[in-house]
Amino acid sequence: MVALIWAFLILVGLSFCLITGNVISLNDTILTSANSGLKMMMDLLPIIVLWTGIMKIAEDSGMLNKISKLLYPLLSKLFPSVPKDNPSLGYIASNIAANAMGLGSAATPFGLKAMNELQKLNSKKDTATEPMITFLILNTSGVTIVPTTTIALRLMHGSVNPESIIITSLIATFFSSLAGLLLDYFIRRKNNGI
């Protein structure tokens, strides 16, 4: 479905450029955007590699298990049907930690591992379970304490004060997470007839 939406938007944009006679500016934009996109990706790559490496060291050293034990009181409330010793809780805790540092790219591998572990607990393999849905909400709206990637992007593009978004980012992600989790809670209660 998303591919159809993107295809539609691209066709509308191309049609508009042809109708208005802006084909030359379209070509220039495509070429310069590809170049700037590649440059941005290469500038962000060291940050992503660094934090992914740190998270891998934390995983191998057992630190993630300690983090998941610290977060277990919260995680047990959010994921009551997941057993305490399940590895998914460690991956969920790692995903939350990486998202809190604004490192969505570093959080992705932990999110995939968490979903894989949650799928192992799933009796209906073609249907998402309640813990999967709750984790998806947490991952998508995750509270960001320090939006590292966004700060790096703002710095790369010449922002005078790239850290100025920390407070607003924290407020926005906190309330989006709270709203998502409350909605998840009420829908779950309604579906379970409580």
JSON list of C-alpha atoms in Angstrom, two decimals:
[
{"chain": "A", "resi": 1, "resn": "MET", "atom": "CA", "xyz": [0.00, 0.00, 0.00]},
{"chain": "A", "resi": 2, "resn": "VAL", "atom": "CA", "xyz": [2.81, 2.42, 0.89]},
{"chain": "A", "resi": 3, "resn": "ALA", "atom": "CA", "xyz": [4.46, 1.70, -2.47]},
{"chain": "A", "resi": 4, "resn": "LEU", "atom": "CA", "xyz": [1.25, 2.73, -4.22]},
{"chain": "A", "resi": 5, "resn": "ILE", "atom": "CA", "xyz": [1.07, 5.96, -2.26]},
{"chain": "A", "resi": 6, "resn": "TRP", "atom": "CA", "xyz": [4.69, 6.81, -3.11]},
{"chain": "A", "resi": 7, "resn": "ALA", "atom": "CA", "xyz": [4.15, 5.91, -6.77]},
{"chain": "A", "resi": 8, "resn": "PHE", "atom": "CA", "xyz": [1.09, 8.19, -6.85]},
{"chain": "A", "resi": 9, "resn": "LEU", "atom": "CA", "xyz": [2.99, 11.08, -5.25]},
{"chain": "A", "resi": 10, "resn": "ILE", "atom": "CA", "xyz": [5.90, 10.68, -7.67]},
{"chain": "A", "resi": 11, "resn": "LEU", "atom": "CA", "xyz": [3.56, 10.60, -10.65]},
{"chain": "A", "resi": 12, "resn": "VAL", "atom": "CA", "xyz": [1.76, 13.73, -9.45]},
{"chain": "A", "resi": 13, "resn": "GLY", "atom": "CA", "xyz": [5.08, 15.52, -8.96]},
{"chain": "A", "resi": 14, "resn": "LEU", "atom": "CA", "xyz": [6.39, 14.47, -12.38]},
{"chain": "A", "resi": 15, "resn": "SER", "atom": "CA", "xyz": [3.13, 15.47, -14.06]},
{"chain": "A", "resi": 16, "resn": "PHE", "atom": "CA", "xyz": [3.17, 18.86, -12.36]},
{"chain": "A", "resi": 17, "resn": "CYS", "atom": "CA", "xyz": [6.76, 19.47, -13.52]},
{"chain": "A", "resi": 18, "resn": "LEU", "atom": "CA", "xyz": [5.87, 18.53, -17.10]},
{"chain": "A", "resi": 19, "resn": "ILE", "atom": "CA", "xyz": [2.74, 20.70, -17.13]},
{"chain": "A", "resi": 20, "resn": "THR", "atom": "CA", "xyz": [4.51, 23.75, -15.66]},
{"chain": "A", "resi": 21, "resn": "GLY", "atom": "CA", "xyz": [7.65, 23.30, -17.79]},
{"chain": "A", "resi": 22, "resn": "ASN", "atom": "CA", "xyz": [10.02, 22.77, -14.89]},
{"chain": "A", "resi": 23, "resn": "VAL", "atom": "CA", "xyz": [11.73, 19.66, -16.31]},
{"chain": "A", "resi": 24, "resn": "ILE", "atom": "CA", "xyz": [15.22, 21.19, -16.10]},
{"chain": "A", "resi": 25, "resn": "SER", "atom": "CA", "xyz": [14.80, 22.13, -12.44]},
{"chain": "A", "resi": 26, "resn": "LEU", "atom": "CA", "xyz": [13.43, 18.62, -11.81]},
{"chain": "A", "resi": 27, "resn": "ASN", "atom": "CA", "xyz": [16.58, 17.09, -13.31]},
{"chain": "A", "resi": 28, "resn": "ASP", "atom": "CA", "xyz": [18.78, 19.42, -11.26]},
{"chain": "A", "resi": 29, "resn": "THR", "atom": "CA", "xyz": [16.87, 18.62, -8.09]},
{"chain": "A", "resi": 30, "resn": "ILE", "atom": "CA", "xyz": [17.09, 14.85, -8.66]},
{"chain": "A", "resi": 31, "resn": "LEU", "atom": "CA", "xyz": [20.84, 14.98, -9.23]},
{"chain": "A", "resi": 32, "resn": "THR", "atom": "CA", "xyz": [21.64, 17.33, -6.35]},
{"chain": "A", "resi": 33, "resn": "SER", "atom": "CA", "xyz": [19.28, 15.51, -3.97]},
{"chain": "A", "resi": 34, "resn": "ALA", "atom": "CA", "xyz": [20.93, 12.18, -4.71]},
{"chain": "A", "resi": 35, "resn": "ASN", "atom": "CA", "xyz": [24.33, 13.70, -4.00]},
{"chain": "A", "resi": 36, "resn": "SER", "atom": "CA", "xyz": [23.25, 15.43, -0.78]},
{"chain": "A", "resi": 37, "resn": "GLY", "atom": "CA", "xyz": [21.42, 12.29, 0.36]},
{"chain": "A", "resi": 38, "resn": "LEU", "atom": "CA", "xyz": [24.54, 10.18, -0.12]},
{"chain": "A", "resi": 39, "resn": "LYS", "atom": "CA", "xyz": [26.67, 12.79, 1.68]},
{"chain": "A", "resi": 40, "resn": "MET", "atom": "CA", "xyz": [24.23, 12.89, 4.60]},
{"chain": "A", "resi": 41, "resn": "MET", "atom": "CA", "xyz": [24.21, 9.10, 4.81]},
{"chain": "A", "resi": 42, "resn": "MET", "atom": "CA", "xyz": [28.02, 9.01, 4.88]},
{"chain": "A", "resi": 43, "resn": "ASP", "atom": "CA", "xyz": [28.09, 11.70, 7.59]},
{"chain": "A", "resi": 44, "resn": "LEU", "atom": "CA", "xyz": [25.62, 9.77, 9.76]},
{"chain": "A", "resi": 45, "resn": "LEU", "atom": "CA", "xyz": [27.22, 6.36, 9.20]},
{"chain": "A", "resi": 46, "resn": "PRO", "atom": "CA", "xyz": [29.98, 6.77, 11.84]},
{"chain": "A", "resi": 47, "resn": "ILE", "atom": "CA", "xyz": [27.41, 7.76, 14.48]},
{"chain": "A", "resi": 48, "resn": "ILE", "atom": "CA", "xyz": [25.22, 4.77, 13.68]},
{"chain": "A", "resi": 49, "resn": "VAL", "atom": "CA", "xyz": [28.20, 2.37, 13.58]},
{"chain": "A", "resi": 50, "resn": "LEU", "atom": "CA", "xyz": [29.54, 3.70, 16.88]},
{"chain": "A", "resi": 51, "resn": "TRP", "atom": "CA", "xyz": [26.25, 3.30, 18.76]},
{"chain": "A", "resi": 52, "resn": "THR", "atom": "CA", "xyz": [25.42, -0.04, 17.17]},
{"chain": "A", "resi": 53, "resn": "GLY", "atom": "CA", "xyz": [28.85, -1.27, 18.28]},
{"chain": "A", "resi": 54, "resn": "ILE", "atom": "CA", "xyz": [28.31, 0.03, 21.81]},
{"chain": "A", "resi": 55, "resn": "MET", "atom": "CA", "xyz": [24.93, -1.70, 21.97]},
{"chain": "A", "resi": 56, "resn": "LYS", "atom": "CA", "xyz": [26.51, -4.95, 20.67]},
{"chain": "A", "resi": 57, "resn": "ILE", "atom": "CA", "xyz": [29.19, -4.77, 23.39]},
{"chain": "A", "resi": 58, "resn": "ALA", "atom": "CA", "xyz": [26.44, -4.15, 25.95]},
{"chain": "A", "resi": 59, "resn": "GLU", "atom": "CA", "xyz": [24.57, -7.18, 24.65]},
{"chain": "A", "resi": 60, "resn": "ASP", "atom": "CA", "xyz": [27.63, -9.47, 24.69]},
{"chain": "A", "resi": 61, "resn": "SER", "atom": "CA", "xyz": [28.73, -8.30, 28.14]},
{"chain": "A", "resi": 62, "resn": "GLY", "atom": "CA", "xyz": [25.37, -9.05, 29.71]},
{"chain": "A", "resi": 63, "resn": "MET", "atom": "CA", "xyz": [24.65, -5.39, 30.38]},
{"chain": "A", "resi": 64, "resn": "LEU", "atom": "CA", "xyz": [21.40, -5.62, 28.43]},
{"chain": "A", "resi": 65, "resn": "ASN", "atom": "CA", "xyz": [20.18, -8.32, 30.79]},
{"chain": "A", "resi": 66, "resn": "LYS", "atom": "CA", "xyz": [20.95, -6.00, 33.70]},
{"chain": "A", "resi": 67, "resn": "ILE", "atom": "CA", "xyz": [19.11, -3.15, 31.99]},
{"chain": "A", "resi": 68, "resn": "SER", "atom": "CA", "xyz": [16.11, -5.40, 31.36]},
{"chain": "A", "resi": 69, "resn": "LYS", "atom": "CA", "xyz": [16.13, -6.44, 35.05]},
{"chain": "A", "resi": 70, "resn": "LEU", "atom": "CA", "xyz": [16.14, -2.76, 36.05]},
{"chain": "A", "resi": 71, "resn": "LEU", "atom": "CA", "xyz": [13.29, -2.06, 33.64]},
{"chain": "A", "resi": 72, "resn": "TYR", "atom": "CA", "xyz": [11.43, -5.27, 34.52]},
{"chain": "A", "resi": 73, "resn": "PRO", "atom": "CA", "xyz": [8.93, -3.62, 36.91]},
{"chain": "A", "resi": 74, "resn": "LEU", "atom": "CA", "xyz": [7.84, -1.33, 34.05]},
{"chain": "A", "resi": 75, "resn": "LEU", "atom": "CA", "xyz": [8.11, -4.02, 31.36]},
{"chain": "A", "resi": 76, "resn": "SER", "atom": "CA", "xyz": [6.10, -6.53, 33.43]},
{"chain": "A", "resi": 77, "resn": "LYS", "atom": "CA", "xyz": [3.22, -4.03, 33.53]},
{"chain": "A", "resi": 78, "resn": "LEU", "atom": "CA", "xyz": [3.43, -3.31, 29.81]},
{"chain": "A", "resi": 79, "resn": "PHE", "atom": "CA", "xyz": [4.00, -6.96, 28.78]},
{"chain": "A", "resi": 80, "resn": "PRO", "atom": "CA", "xyz": [2.24, -9.10, 31.42]},
{"chain": "A", "resi": 81, "resn": "SER", "atom": "CA", "xyz": [1.98, -12.18, 29.18]},
{"chain": "A", "resi": 82, "resn": "VAL", "atom": "CA", "xyz": [5.74, -12.32, 28.42]},
{"chain": "A", "resi": 83, "resn": "PRO", "atom": "CA", "xyz": [7.69, -14.59, 30.81]},
{"chain": "A", "resi": 84, "resn": "LYS", "atom": "CA", "xyz": [10.24, -12.83, 33.03]},
{"chain": "A", "resi": 85, "resn": "ASP", "atom": "CA", "xyz": [13.25, -14.71, 31.61]},
{"chain": "A", "resi": 86, "resn": "ASN", "atom": "CA", "xyz": [12.29, -14.29, 27.95]},
{"chain": "A", "resi": 87, "resn": "PRO", "atom": "CA", "xyz": [15.09, -12.73, 25.85]},
{"chain": "A", "resi": 88, "resn": "SER", "atom": "CA", "xyz": [12.57, -10.42, 24.18]},
{"chain": "A", "resi": 89, "resn": "LEU", "atom": "CA", "xyz": [12.50, -8.26, 27.33]},
{"chain": "A", "resi": 90, "resn": "GLY", "atom": "CA", "xyz": [16.25, -7.61, 27.04]},
{"chain": "A", "resi": 91, "resn": "TYR", "atom": "CA", "xyz": [15.86, -6.64, 23.40]},
{"chain": "A", "resi": 92, "resn": "ILE", "atom": "CA", "xyz": [12.88, -4.43, 24.23]},
{"chain": "A", "resi": 93, "resn": "ALA", "atom": "CA", "xyz": [14.91, -2.72, 26.98]},
{"chain": "A", "resi": 94, "resn": "SER", "atom": "CA", "xyz": [17.79, -2.21, 24.51]},
{"chain": "A", "resi": 95, "resn": "ASN", "atom": "CA", "xyz": [15.42, -0.80, 21.92]},
{"chain": "A", "resi": 96, "resn": "ILE", "atom": "CA", "xyz": [13.98, 1.61, 24.49]},
{"chain": "A", "resi": 97, "resn": "ALA", "atom": "CA", "xyz": [17.50, 2.68, 25.54]},
{"chain": "A", "resi": 98, "resn": "ALA", "atom": "CA", "xyz": [18.64, 3.26, 21.95]},
{"chain": "A", "resi": 99, "resn": "ASN", "atom": "CA", "xyz": [15.46, 5.21, 21.14]},
{"chain": "A", "resi": 100, "resn": "ALA", "atom": "CA", "xyz": [15.92, 7.27, 24.30]},
{"chain": "A", "resi": 101, "resn": "MET", "atom": "CA", "xyz": [19.31, 8.31, 22.94]},
{"chain": "A", "resi": 102, "resn": "GLY", "atom": "CA", "xyz": [17.72, 9.26, 19.63]},
{"chain": "A", "resi": 103, "resn": "LEU", "atom": "CA", "xyz": [19.42, 6.42, 17.78]},
{"chain": "A", "resi": 104, "resn": "GLY", "atom": "CA", "xyz": [16.57, 4.90, 15.81]},
{"chain": "A", "resi": 105, "resn": "SER", "atom": "CA", "xyz": [18.95, 3.18, 13.41]},
{"chain": "A", "resi": 106, "resn": "ALA", "atom": "CA", "xyz": [20.81, 1.51, 16.28]},
{"chain": "A", "resi": 107, "resn": "ALA", "atom": "CA", "xyz": [17.47, 0.57, 17.88]},
{"chain": "A", "resi": 108, "resn": "THR", "atom": "CA", "xyz": [16.21, -1.23, 14.76]},
{"chain": "A", "resi": 109, "resn": "PRO", "atom": "CA", "xyz": [18.26, -4.45, 15.17]},
{"chain": "A", "resi": 110, "resn": "PHE", "atom": "CA", "xyz": [17.04, -4.79, 18.76]},
{"chain": "A", "resi": 111, "resn": "GLY", "atom": "CA", "xyz": [13.47, -4.17, 17.66]},
{"chain": "A", "resi": 112, "resn": "LEU", "atom": "CA", "xyz": [13.72, -6.89, 15.03]},
{"chain": "A", "resi": 113, "resn": "LYS", "atom": "CA", "xyz": [15.22, -9.33, 17.56]},
{"chain": "A", "resi": 114, "resn": "ALA", "atom": "CA", "xyz": [12.50, -8.46, 20.09]},
{"chain": "A", "resi": 115, "resn": "MET", "atom": "CA", "xyz": [9.76, -9.08, 17.52]},
{"chain": "A", "resi": 116, "resn": "ASN", "atom": "CA", "xyz": [11.41, -12.38, 16.54]},
{"chain": "A", "resi": 117, "resn": "GLU", "atom": "CA", "xyz": [11.42, -13.51, 20.19]},
{"chain": "A", "resi": 118, "resn": "LEU", "atom": "CA", "xyz": [7.83, -12.35, 20.68]},
{"chain": "A", "resi": 119, "resn": "GLN", "atom": "CA", "xyz": [6.83, -14.28, 17.54]},
{"chain": "A", "resi": 120, "resn": "LYS", "atom": "CA", "xyz": [8.20, -17.46, 19.15]},
{"chain": "A", "resi": 121, "resn": "LEU", "atom": "CA", "xyz": [5.61, -16.99, 21.93]},
{"chain": "A", "resi": 122, "resn": "ASN", "atom": "CA", "xyz": [2.83, -16.45, 19.39]},
{"chain": "A", "resi": 123, "resn": "SER", "atom": "CA", "xyz": [0.39, -19.33, 18.88]},
{"chain": "A", "resi": 124, "resn": "LYS", "atom": "CA", "xyz": [-1.21, -17.66, 15.81]},
{"chain": "A", "resi": 125, "resn": "LYS", "atom": "CA", "xyz": [1.79, -16.95, 13.58]},
{"chain": "A", "resi": 126, "resn": "ASP", "atom": "CA", "xyz": [-0.21, -14.80, 11.15]},
{"chain": "A", "resi": 127, "resn": "THR", "atom": "CA", "xyz": [-1.64, -12.46, 13.83]},
{"chain": "A", "resi": 128, "resn": "ALA", "atom": "CA", "xyz": [0.16, -9.92, 16.00]},
{"chain": "A", "resi": 129, "resn": "THR", "atom": "CA", "xyz": [-0.10, -10.54, 19.72]},
{"chain": "A", "resi": 130, "resn": "GLU", "atom": "CA", "xyz": [-0.85, -7.91, 22.36]},
{"chain": "A", "resi": 131, "resn": "PRO", "atom": "CA", "xyz": [2.84, -7.70, 23.41]},
{"chain": "A", "resi": 132, "resn": "MET", "atom": "CA", "xyz": [3.84, -7.20, 19.76]},
{"chain": "A", "resi": 133, "resn": "ILE", "atom": "CA", "xyz": [1.36, -4.35, 19.36]},
{"chain": "A", "resi": 134, "resn": "THR", "atom": "CA", "xyz": [2.46, -2.72, 22.62]},
{"chain": "A", "resi": 135, "resn": "PHE", "atom": "CA", "xyz": [6.11, -3.00, 21.61]},
{"chain": "A", "resi": 136, "resn": "LEU", "atom": "CA", "xyz": [5.36, -1.52, 18.19]},
{"chain": "A", "resi": 137, "resn": "ILE", "atom": "CA", "xyz": [3.73, 1.46, 19.90]},
{"chain": "A", "resi": 138, "resn": "LEU", "atom": "CA", "xyz": [6.73, 1.88, 22.22]},
{"chain": "A", "resi": 139, "resn": "ASN", "atom": "CA", "xyz": [9.18, 1.57, 19.35]},
{"chain": "A", "resi": 140, "resn": "THR", "atom": "CA", "xyz": [7.32, 4.00, 17.10]},
{"chain": "A", "resi": 141, "resn": "SER", "atom": "CA", "xyz": [6.66, 6.70, 19.68]},
{"chain": "A", "resi": 142, "resn": "GLY", "atom": "CA", "xyz": [9.65, 5.98, 21.94]},
{"chain": "A", "resi": 143, "resn": "VAL", "atom": "CA", "xyz": [10.58, 8.63, 24.47]},
{"chain": "A", "resi": 144, "resn": "THR", "atom": "CA", "xyz": [13.68, 10.42, 23.23]},
{"chain": "A", "resi": 145, "resn": "ILE", "atom": "CA", "xyz": [15.80, 12.03, 25.94]},
{"chain": "A", "resi": 146, "resn": "VAL", "atom": "CA", "xyz": [18.64, 13.11, 23.66]},
{"chain": "A", "resi": 147, "resn": "PRO", "atom": "CA", "xyz": [17.75, 13.16, 19.94]},
{"chain": "A", "resi": 148, "resn": "THR", "atom": "CA", "xyz": [21.33, 12.38, 18.87]},
{"chain": "A", "resi": 149, "resn": "THR", "atom": "CA", "xyz": [20.65, 11.76, 15.18]},
{"chain": "A", "resi": 150, "resn": "THR", "atom": "CA", "xyz": [18.50, 14.88, 14.83]},
{"chain": "A", "resi": 151, "resn": "ILE", "atom": "CA", "xyz": [21.12, 16.98, 16.62]},
{"chain": "A", "resi": 152, "resn": "ALA", "atom": "CA", "xyz": [23.80, 15.60, 14.28]},
{"chain": "A", "resi": 153, "resn": "LEU", "atom": "CA", "xyz": [21.65, 16.43, 11.24]},
{"chain": "A", "resi": 154, "resn": "ARG", "atom": "CA", "xyz": [21.01, 19.97, 12.51]},
{"chain": "A", "resi": 155, "resn": "LEU", "atom": "CA", "xyz": [24.73, 20.41, 13.13]},
{"chain": "A", "resi": 156, "resn": "MET", "atom": "CA", "xyz": [25.57, 19.17, 9.62]},
{"chain": "A", "resi": 157, "resn": "HIS", "atom": "CA", "xyz": [23.17, 21.70, 8.12]},
{"chain": "A", "resi": 158, "resn": "GLY", "atom": "CA", "xyz": [24.64, 24.67, 10.00]},
{"chain": "A", "resi": 159, "resn": "SER", "atom": "CA", "xyz": [22.23, 25.10, 12.91]},
{"chain": "A", "resi": 160, "resn": "VAL", "atom": "CA", "xyz": [23.46, 27.73, 15.37]},
{"chain": "A", "resi": 161, "resn": "ASN", "atom": "CA", "xyz": [21.99, 25.84, 18.33]},
{"chain": "A", "resi": 162, "resn": "PRO", "atom": "CA", "xyz": [21.39, 22.21, 17.31]},
{"chain": "A", "resi": 163, "resn": "GLU", "atom": "CA", "xyz": [20.66, 21.10, 20.90]},
{"chain": "A", "resi": 164, "resn": "SER", "atom": "CA", "xyz": [17.73, 23.50, 21.26]},
{"chain": "A", "resi": 165, "resn": "ILE", "atom": "CA", "xyz": [15.28, 20.72, 20.33]},
{"chain": "A", "resi": 166, "resn": "ILE", "atom": "CA", "xyz": [16.06, 18.49, 23.33]},
{"chain": "A", "resi": 167, "resn": "ILE", "atom": "CA", "xyz": [13.26, 19.77, 25.60]},
{"chain": "A", "resi": 168, "resn": "THR", "atom": "CA", "xyz": [10.60, 19.93, 22.87]},
{"chain": "A", "resi": 169, "resn": "SER", "atom": "CA", "xyz": [11.63, 16.50, 21.59]},
{"chain": "A", "resi": 170, "resn": "LEU", "atom": "CA", "xyz": [11.39, 15.03, 25.09]},
{"chain": "A", "resi": 171, "resn": "ILE", "atom": "CA", "xyz": [7.94, 16.56, 25.66]},
{"chain": "A", "resi": 172, "resn": "ALA", "atom": "CA", "xyz": [6.61, 15.48, 22.26]},
{"chain": "A", "resi": 173, "resn": "THR", "atom": "CA", "xyz": [7.88, 11.90, 22.48]},
{"chain": "A", "resi": 174, "resn": "PHE", "atom": "CA", "xyz": [6.76, 11.53, 26.10]},
{"chain": "A", "resi": 175, "resn": "PHE", "atom": "CA", "xyz": [3.19, 12.56, 25.31]},
{"chain": "A", "resi": 176, "resn": "SER", "atom": "CA", "xyz": [3.05, 10.52, 22.08]},
{"chain": "A", "resi": 177, "resn": "SER", "atom": "CA", "xyz": [4.22, 7.44, 24.00]},
{"chain": "A", "resi": 178, "resn": "LEU", "atom": "CA", "xyz": [1.76, 8.10, 26.80]},
{"chain": "A", "resi": 179, "resn": "ALA", "atom": "CA", "xyz": [-1.12, 8.58, 24.36]},
{"chain": "A", "resi": 180, "resn": "GLY", "atom": "CA", "xyz": [-0.20, 5.44, 22.41]},
{"chain": "A", "resi": 181, "resn": "LEU", "atom": "CA", "xyz": [0.12, 3.29, 25.52]},
{"chain": "A", "resi": 182, "resn": "LEU", "atom": "CA", "xyz": [-3.14, 4.59, 27.00]},
{"chain": "A", "resi": 183, "resn": "LEU", "atom": "CA", "xyz": [-4.97, 3.90, 23.75]},
{"chain": "A", "resi": 184, "resn": "ASP", "atom": "CA", "xyz": [-3.41, 0.42, 23.64]},
{"chain": "A", "resi": 185, "resn": "TYR", "atom": "CA", "xyz": [-4.51, -0.19, 27.25]},
{"chain": "A", "resi": 186, "resn": "PHE", "atom": "CA", "xyz": [-8.11, 0.89, 26.68]},
{"chain": "A", "resi": 187, "resn": "ILE", "atom": "CA", "xyz": [-8.46, -1.06, 23.42]},
{"chain": "A", "resi": 188, "resn": "ARG", "atom": "CA", "xyz": [-6.98, -4.14, 25.11]},
{"chain": "A", "resi": 189, "resn": "ARG", "atom": "CA", "xyz": [-9.44, -3.83, 28.02]},
{"chain": "A", "resi": 190, "resn": "LYS", "atom": "CA", "xyz": [-12.35, -3.37, 25.62]},
{"chain": "A", "resi": 191, "resn": "ASN", "atom": "CA", "xyz": [-11.33, -6.39, 23.54]},
{"chain": "A", "resi": 192, "resn": "ASN", "atom": "CA", "xyz": [-10.90, -8.56, 26.63]},
{"chain": "A", "resi": 193, "resn": "GLY", "atom": "CA", "xyz": [-14.28, -7.48, 27.97]},
{"chain": "A", "resi": 194, "resn": "ILE", "atom": "CA", "xyz": [-12.90, -5.95, 31.14]}
]
